[in-house]
Structure formats: structure tokens, C-alpha cells
mmCIF file of C-alpha atoms in Angstrom:
data_model
loop_
_atom_site.group_PDB
_atom_site.id
_atom_site.type_symbol
_atom_site.label_atom_id
_atom_site.label_comp_id
_atom_site.label_asym_id
_atom_site.label_seq_id
_atom_site.Cartn_x
_atom_site.Cartn_y
_atom_site.Cartn_z
ATOM 1 C CA MET B 1 80.794 9.250 -74.284
ATOM 2 C CA GLU B 2 77.001 10.522 -74.707
ATOM 3 C CA ILE B 3 76.143 13.415 -76.939
ATOM 4 C CA LEU B 4 74.330 15.542 -75.434
ATOM 5 C CA GLU B 5 71.852 17.646 -78.436
ATOM 6 C CA LEU B 6 71.627 21.283 -78.693
ATOM 7 C CA GLN B 7 68.070 22.365 -78.678
ATOM 8 C CA ARG B 8 67.271 25.212 -81.317
ATOM 9 C CA GLU B 9 65.825 28.649 -80.479
ATOM 10 C CA ILE B 10 63.220 28.589 -83.092
ATOM 11 C CA GLN B 11 62.733 25.588 -84.672
ATOM 12 C CA LYS B 12 63.694 24.722 -87.915
ATOM 13 C CA VAL B 13 60.634 24.011 -89.444
ATOM 14 C CA PRO B 14 58.038 25.592 -87.924
ATOM 15 C CA LYS B 15 54.865 25.533 -88.813
ATOM 16 C CA ASN B 16 54.011 28.213 -91.030
ATOM 17 C CA PRO B 17 50.771 30.400 -92.454
ATOM 18 C CA ASP B 18 49.240 29.673 -95.762
ATOM 19 C CA MET B 19 51.456 30.939 -98.483
ATOM 20 C CA ASP B 20 49.512 32.682 -100.804
ATOM 21 C CA ALA B 21 51.032 34.668 -104.241
ATOM 22 C CA GLU B 22 51.684 38.146 -101.681
ATOM 23 C CA LEU B 23 53.192 36.289 -99.127
ATOM 24 C CA ILE B 24 55.812 34.620 -101.051
ATOM 25 C CA GLU B 25 57.329 37.267 -102.773
ATOM 26 C CA ALA B 26 57.845 38.840 -99.776
ATOM 27 C CA LEU B 27 59.576 36.652 -98.444
ATOM 28 C CA THR B 28 61.225 35.749 -101.095
ATOM 29 C CA SER B 29 62.570 38.781 -101.514
ATOM 30 C CA LEU B 30 63.222 39.605 -97.498
ATOM 31 C CA CYS B 31 65.282 35.559 -97.264
ATOM 32 C CA PHE B 32 66.694 35.052 -100.403
ATOM 33 C CA GLN B 33 70.354 37.179 -101.581
ATOM 34 C CA GLU B 34 71.113 36.989 -105.520
ATOM 35 C CA GLU B 35 73.798 34.875 -107.011
ATOM 36 C CA HIS B 36 77.384 36.415 -107.519
ATOM 37 C CA LEU B 37 80.389 34.626 -108.699
ATOM 38 C CA GLY B 38 82.913 36.646 -109.084
ATOM 39 C CA PRO B 39 86.747 37.589 -108.178
ATOM 40 C CA SER B 40 86.842 38.809 -104.528
ATOM 41 C CA ASP B 41 89.558 38.558 -101.440
ATOM 42 C CA VAL B 42 88.372 35.820 -99.863
ATOM 43 C CA LEU B 43 86.167 32.911 -100.030
ATOM 44 C CA PHE B 44 83.655 32.927 -96.800
ATOM 45 C CA VAL B 45 81.755 29.495 -95.679
ATOM 46 C CA PHE B 46 79.432 28.501 -93.482
ATOM 47 C CA GLY B 47 78.982 25.451 -91.630
ATOM 48 C CA SER B 48 76.423 23.015 -92.536
ATOM 49 C CA ASN B 49 75.837 19.628 -91.711
ATOM 50 C CA VAL B 50 74.112 18.718 -95.601
ATOM 51 C CA GLN B 51 75.950 18.635 -98.455
ATOM 52 C CA HIS B 52 79.619 18.827 -97.557
ATOM 53 C CA LYS B 53 80.231 17.401 -101.693
ATOM 54 C CA GLU B 54 78.262 20.162 -103.052
ATOM 55 C CA ILE B 55 80.135 22.791 -101.179
ATOM 56 C CA ALA B 56 83.280 21.246 -101.367
ATOM 57 C CA ASP B 57 82.523 21.402 -105.940
ATOM 58 C CA LEU B 58 81.317 24.815 -105.570
ATOM 59 C CA ILE B 59 84.403 25.911 -103.233
ATOM 60 C CA SER B 60 87.077 23.913 -106.105
ATOM 61 C CA TYR B 61 84.928 25.765 -108.990
ATOM 62 C CA MET B 62 86.083 28.934 -107.562
ATOM 63 C CA LEU B 63 89.717 28.047 -107.251
ATOM 64 C CA ASP B 64 89.698 26.863 -110.375
ATOM 65 C CA LYS B 65 88.112 29.690 -111.776
ATOM 66 C CA ASN B 66 90.731 31.964 -110.130
ATOM 67 C CA TYR B 67 88.229 34.151 -108.482
ATOM 68 C CA ILE B 68 90.001 33.752 -105.128
ATOM 69 C CA ASN B 69 93.028 32.551 -103.911
ATOM 70 C CA GLN B 70 91.726 31.952 -100.270
ATOM 71 C CA VAL B 71 89.462 30.082 -98.369
ATOM 72 C CA VAL B 72 87.830 30.220 -94.929
ATOM 73 C CA ILE B 73 86.078 27.008 -94.698
ATOM 74 C CA THR B 74 84.190 27.078 -90.903
ATOM 75 C CA GLY B 75 81.530 24.363 -88.500
ATOM 76 C CA GLY B 76 82.411 22.884 -86.283
ATOM 77 C CA VAL B 77 79.770 19.714 -84.903
ATOM 78 C CA ALA B 78 77.228 20.889 -84.189
ATOM 79 C CA ASN B 79 74.500 18.513 -83.074
ATOM 80 C CA TYR B 80 71.213 19.823 -83.142
ATOM 81 C CA THR B 81 67.768 18.518 -82.656
ATOM 82 C CA GLY B 82 66.373 17.312 -85.701
ATOM 83 C CA SER B 83 70.096 17.748 -87.551
ATOM 84 C CA VAL B 84 72.198 14.745 -89.362
ATOM 85 C CA TYR B 85 75.851 14.554 -86.443
ATOM 86 C CA LYS B 86 78.241 13.934 -87.336
ATOM 87 C CA LYS B 87 82.020 13.426 -85.310
ATOM 88 C CA GLN B 88 83.770 14.842 -87.518
ATOM 89 C CA ALA B 89 83.326 18.856 -88.329
ATOM 90 C CA GLU B 90 81.557 20.315 -90.941
ATOM 91 C CA SER B 91 84.980 22.144 -91.581
ATOM 92 C CA GLU B 92 86.740 19.491 -91.772
ATOM 93 C CA ARG B 93 84.038 17.066 -94.061
ATOM 94 C CA ILE B 94 84.168 20.119 -96.442
ATOM 95 C CA LYS B 95 87.562 20.230 -97.151
ATOM 96 C CA SER B 96 88.097 16.696 -97.242
ATOM 97 C CA PHE B 97 86.038 16.320 -100.132
ATOM 98 C CA ILE B 98 88.732 19.420 -102.214
ATOM 99 C CA ALA B 99 90.976 17.661 -104.411
ATOM 100 C CA LEU B 100 93.967 19.965 -101.941
ATOM 101 C CA GLN B 101 97.311 18.766 -104.479
ATOM 102 C CA ASN B 102 96.024 21.038 -107.228
ATOM 103 C CA TYR B 103 95.737 24.485 -105.241
ATOM 104 C CA PRO B 104 99.331 24.372 -104.247
ATOM 105 C CA ASP B 105 99.250 28.100 -104.519
ATOM 106 C CA LYS B 106 95.813 28.462 -102.903
ATOM 107 C CA TYR B 107 95.451 29.221 -98.746
ATOM 108 C CA ILE B 108 92.601 27.379 -97.747
ATOM 109 C CA TYR B 109 91.990 27.691 -93.866
ATOM 110 C CA THR B 110 89.255 26.047 -91.215
ATOM 111 C CA GLU B 111 88.294 26.141 -88.378
ATOM 112 C CA ASN B 112 86.066 23.507 -85.776
ATOM 113 C CA LYS B 113 84.605 24.886 -83.389
ATOM 114 C CA SER B 114 81.177 26.933 -84.217
ATOM 115 C CA LYS B 115 78.019 25.889 -83.728
ATOM 116 C CA ASN B 116 75.907 28.989 -85.527
ATOM 117 C CA THR B 117 76.039 31.649 -87.617
ATOM 118 C CA ILE B 118 77.799 33.857 -85.232
ATOM 119 C CA GLU B 119 80.144 31.538 -83.958
ATOM 120 C CA ASN B 120 80.981 31.152 -88.146
ATOM 121 C CA ILE B 121 82.370 34.644 -88.275
ATOM 122 C CA VAL B 122 83.897 34.656 -84.855
ATOM 123 C CA GLU B 123 86.157 31.620 -84.531
ATOM 124 C CA ALA B 124 87.151 31.980 -87.700
ATOM 125 C CA GLN B 125 88.489 35.601 -87.105
ATOM 126 C CA LYS B 126 90.794 33.943 -84.544
ATOM 127 C CA ILE B 127 92.740 31.916 -87.499
ATOM 128 C CA PHE B 128 92.700 34.179 -90.784
ATOM 129 C CA SER B 129 92.752 38.006 -90.757
ATOM 130 C CA PHE B 130 90.404 40.135 -92.342
ATOM 131 C CA GLN B 131 92.063 43.085 -91.992
ATOM 132 C CA HIS B 132 93.478 43.493 -95.743
ATOM 133 C CA ILE B 133 90.184 42.153 -97.290
ATOM 134 C CA LYS B 134 88.812 44.280 -99.560
ATOM 135 C CA SER B 135 85.866 41.944 -100.867
ATOM 136 C CA MET B 136 84.364 38.739 -99.342
ATOM 137 C CA THR B 137 82.334 36.232 -101.519
ATOM 138 C CA PHE B 138 80.280 33.524 -99.036
ATOM 139 C CA LEU B 139 79.063 30.733 -99.461
ATOM 140 C CA ALA B 140 75.230 29.385 -97.162
ATOM 141 C CA HIS B 141 72.223 28.101 -97.879
ATOM 142 C CA SER B 142 70.291 29.782 -99.975
ATOM 143 C CA TYR B 143 67.499 30.689 -97.850
ATOM 144 C CA ALA B 144 69.727 31.900 -95.102
ATOM 145 C CA SER B 145 72.065 33.978 -97.677
ATOM 146 C CA THR B 146 69.885 37.073 -95.893
ATOM 147 C CA ARG B 147 70.917 36.363 -92.249
ATOM 148 C CA CYS B 148 74.814 35.657 -93.121
ATOM 149 C CA ALA B 149 74.558 38.682 -95.504
ATOM 150 C CA LEU B 150 74.015 40.975 -92.224
ATOM 151 C CA SER B 151 75.743 38.745 -90.090
ATOM 152 C CA LEU B 152 78.812 39.458 -92.223
ATOM 153 C CA LYS B 153 78.242 42.909 -92.646
ATOM 154 C CA LYS B 154 78.254 43.829 -88.231
ATOM 155 C CA TYR B 155 81.375 41.715 -88.183
ATOM 156 C CA PHE B 156 83.181 43.368 -90.979
ATOM 157 C CA PRO B 157 81.353 46.839 -92.111
ATOM 158 C CA ASP B 158 83.091 48.525 -94.712
ATOM 159 C CA ILE B 159 83.607 45.403 -96.905
ATOM 160 C CA PRO B 160 81.253 44.558 -99.474
ATOM 161 C CA VAL B 161 79.761 40.701 -98.811
ATOM 162 C CA TYR B 162 78.475 39.052 -102.245
ATOM 163 C CA CYS B 163 76.481 35.688 -101.866
ATOM 164 C CA ILE B 164 76.819 32.195 -103.811
ATOM 165 C CA PRO B 165 73.539 30.855 -102.392
ATOM 166 C CA LEU B 166 73.289 26.913 -101.744
ATOM 167 C CA PRO B 167 69.981 25.311 -102.924
ATOM 168 C CA LEU B 168 68.305 22.304 -100.418
ATOM 169 C CA PRO B 169 67.628 19.106 -101.591
ATOM 170 C CA SER B 170 64.089 18.213 -100.106
ATOM 171 C CA LYS B 171 62.485 15.147 -101.068
ATOM 172 C CA PHE B 172 60.800 15.921 -103.941
ATOM 173 C CA PHE B 173 64.203 16.051 -106.856
ATOM 174 C CA GLU B 174 62.845 19.164 -108.715
ATOM 175 C CA TYR B 175 61.792 21.005 -105.453
ATOM 176 C CA PRO B 176 64.686 22.162 -103.802
ATOM 177 C CA VAL B 177 64.652 24.965 -101.848
ATOM 178 C CA SER B 178 65.765 27.602 -103.967
ATOM 179 C CA LYS B 179 65.001 31.304 -104.474
ATOM 180 C CA ALA B 180 62.686 29.871 -107.752
ATOM 181 C CA ARG B 181 61.021 26.872 -106.026
ATOM 182 C CA TRP B 182 61.333 27.050 -101.793
ATOM 183 C CA TYR B 183 57.504 27.349 -101.596
ATOM 184 C CA LYS B 184 56.923 24.116 -104.042
ATOM 185 C CA THR B 185 57.253 22.028 -101.049
ATOM 186 C CA ASN B 186 56.014 22.385 -97.324
ATOM 187 C CA TYR B 187 59.182 21.567 -96.391
ATOM 188 C CA GLY B 188 60.418 24.474 -98.135
ATOM 189 C CA GLN B 189 57.577 26.714 -96.847
ATOM 190 C CA GLY B 190 58.362 25.790 -92.880
ATOM 191 C CA LEU B 191 62.091 26.536 -93.207
ATOM 192 C CA VAL B 192 61.596 29.577 -94.994
ATOM 193 C CA TRP B 193 59.131 30.664 -92.337
ATOM 194 C CA GLY B 194 61.128 29.605 -89.965
ATOM 195 C CA GLU B 195 64.103 31.788 -91.740
ATOM 196 C CA TYR B 196 61.643 35.229 -91.177
ATOM 197 C CA LEU B 197 61.710 34.103 -87.867
ATOM 198 C CA ARG B 198 64.576 34.139 -86.785
ATOM 199 C CA LEU B 199 65.907 37.415 -88.917
ATOM 200 C CA LYS B 200 63.126 38.897 -87.002
ATOM 201 C CA THR B 201 64.010 37.711 -83.407
ATOM 202 C CA TYR B 202 67.818 37.332 -83.892
ATOM 203 C CA GLY B 203 67.789 40.939 -85.861
ATOM 204 C CA MET B 204 65.600 42.655 -82.947
ATOM 205 C CA ARG B 205 68.048 41.749 -79.997
ATOM 206 C CA GLY B 206 71.190 42.745 -82.075
ATOM 207 C CA ASP B 207 72.621 40.072 -83.487
ATOM 208 C CA PHE B 208 73.208 41.429 -86.757
ATOM 209 C CA PRO B 209 71.622 45.070 -88.551
ATOM 210 C CA ILE B 210 67.955 45.451 -89.651
ATOM 211 C CA LEU B 211 68.171 48.335 -90.924
ATOM 212 C CA GLU B 212 68.110 48.022 -94.800
ATOM 213 C CA ILE B 213 65.460 44.224 -94.340
ATOM 214 C CA GLN B 214 62.773 46.581 -91.992
ATOM 215 C CA GLU B 215 60.354 47.433 -94.081
ATOM 216 C CA LYS B 216 60.348 44.142 -95.741
ATOM 217 C CA LEU B 217 59.509 42.753 -92.115
ATOM 218 C CA ALA B 218 57.391 44.715 -91.120
ATOM 219 C CA LEU B 219 55.383 43.813 -94.744
ATOM 220 C CA VAL B 220 55.462 40.030 -94.164
ATOM 221 C CA GLN B 221 53.907 40.703 -90.138
ATOM 222 C CA ASP B 222 51.578 43.041 -92.214
ATOM 223 C CA LEU B 223 50.577 40.139 -94.029
ATOM 224 C CA THR B 224 49.943 37.142 -91.633
ATOM 225 C CA GLY B 225 49.649 39.407 -87.890
ATOM 226 C CA TYR B 226 53.286 37.623 -86.685
#
């Protein structure tokens, strides 16, 4: 059976403008959330088509430390053009690296239908009740952590959300796409520039609230003309 590739609305790694120190600082402040490791009622894991073991290791760490006893792992099969395609759902691949026998008193839920960030949240609500959740930690790729936080706030405006950002590897091991080093590689620059475009485009159409980042978006626009 032929698997149809999904076309991205905005390229994952578009061509970016020249990056000077001021623009780098503005994009870092806009796109990246701070790390938070501490107790929460639930750990929300956004889908990913890479780094499944690394994500599972972070989940296991949070469980081992008793920071959380409930985990919601999201992600179906999102076959986007230019991405690594795997037939198994992202959530199932992540869960496969967790030693479930070590956590008999924990609750780990998975959904396997979502194909993007908003769907991650919408589909998660079908398999887990967030009604009595008072605090939430989420795990997402570092460059997309602001967008993930804003998306959660749209659906759960009264629940404090905290971030565990996961750096993405690049071709250069010493320069992962992290808050501290994303601008060191062409790949990191393009990826974060694409994230600015997504924050602006998706936010303006109402996918998530952008009031708190409007000044940061405006600064990037002023610096680049985009």
C-alpha cells in the first residue's frame, strides 16, 4: 500500500535571514522555554518522529524521581515530506523504551492518532481526563517549546505548565539545537527561523494565544522585515 506524504504548511527548515547577535537573542527569547524538573500531576509528552529512546529516558527519570505518577504520551504516524518515516506510532515507539515492569504503580497512557502539535492535545483528551489536573509538565523539542506551551494554555488556561526541553541533534555533535547552541549550525538557524514563522502564522489564525509573545514577534519582524 502506498503511503502518502503529508505536505508541511511551513517548511521545517526554511531559508533564514542572516543572523546577528541581536536577532539570535530575540529568537532565543521567543522560541525557547526554560527547563523545569519538579513534581506535577501529569507529564504530557508531545509526539516526535526522532529520539524516542532519549524521550523515554527522560520519562523514566521523572518516574524514578517520583516527580509524576501519570504520563500521557502522544503521537501517531506523521509521514511529513523530508521526515524520517516509521510505520509504528510515535507514542508506541517511545513507550517501547520504557521498562514498564519497573512502574507497576504508575499510569502511562498513549494515543496514536495525532499528526501535529494541536492534534496531540485534542487526541490526548480522548484517552485521559484532565479535569482534576492542577499542574502539568510537558516534554517537547526545545526549539518548539514556546509553541507547545502556548498550545497547552489554549486548552488548559487555568493549569500551570512547565517545560522539559529536549535538544535536537545536528550534524555536529557538539552543537545540538538547544537554547544555548542552536545558532551554531545552519540547520539550527533554519529550524528556529521556521519556528518563528510557525509562531506568527499559527498564532495569528488562532491556533494558540499569542498576546504574551506579541512584542517578541514584533521585535523579530522589526529586525528582519519578515
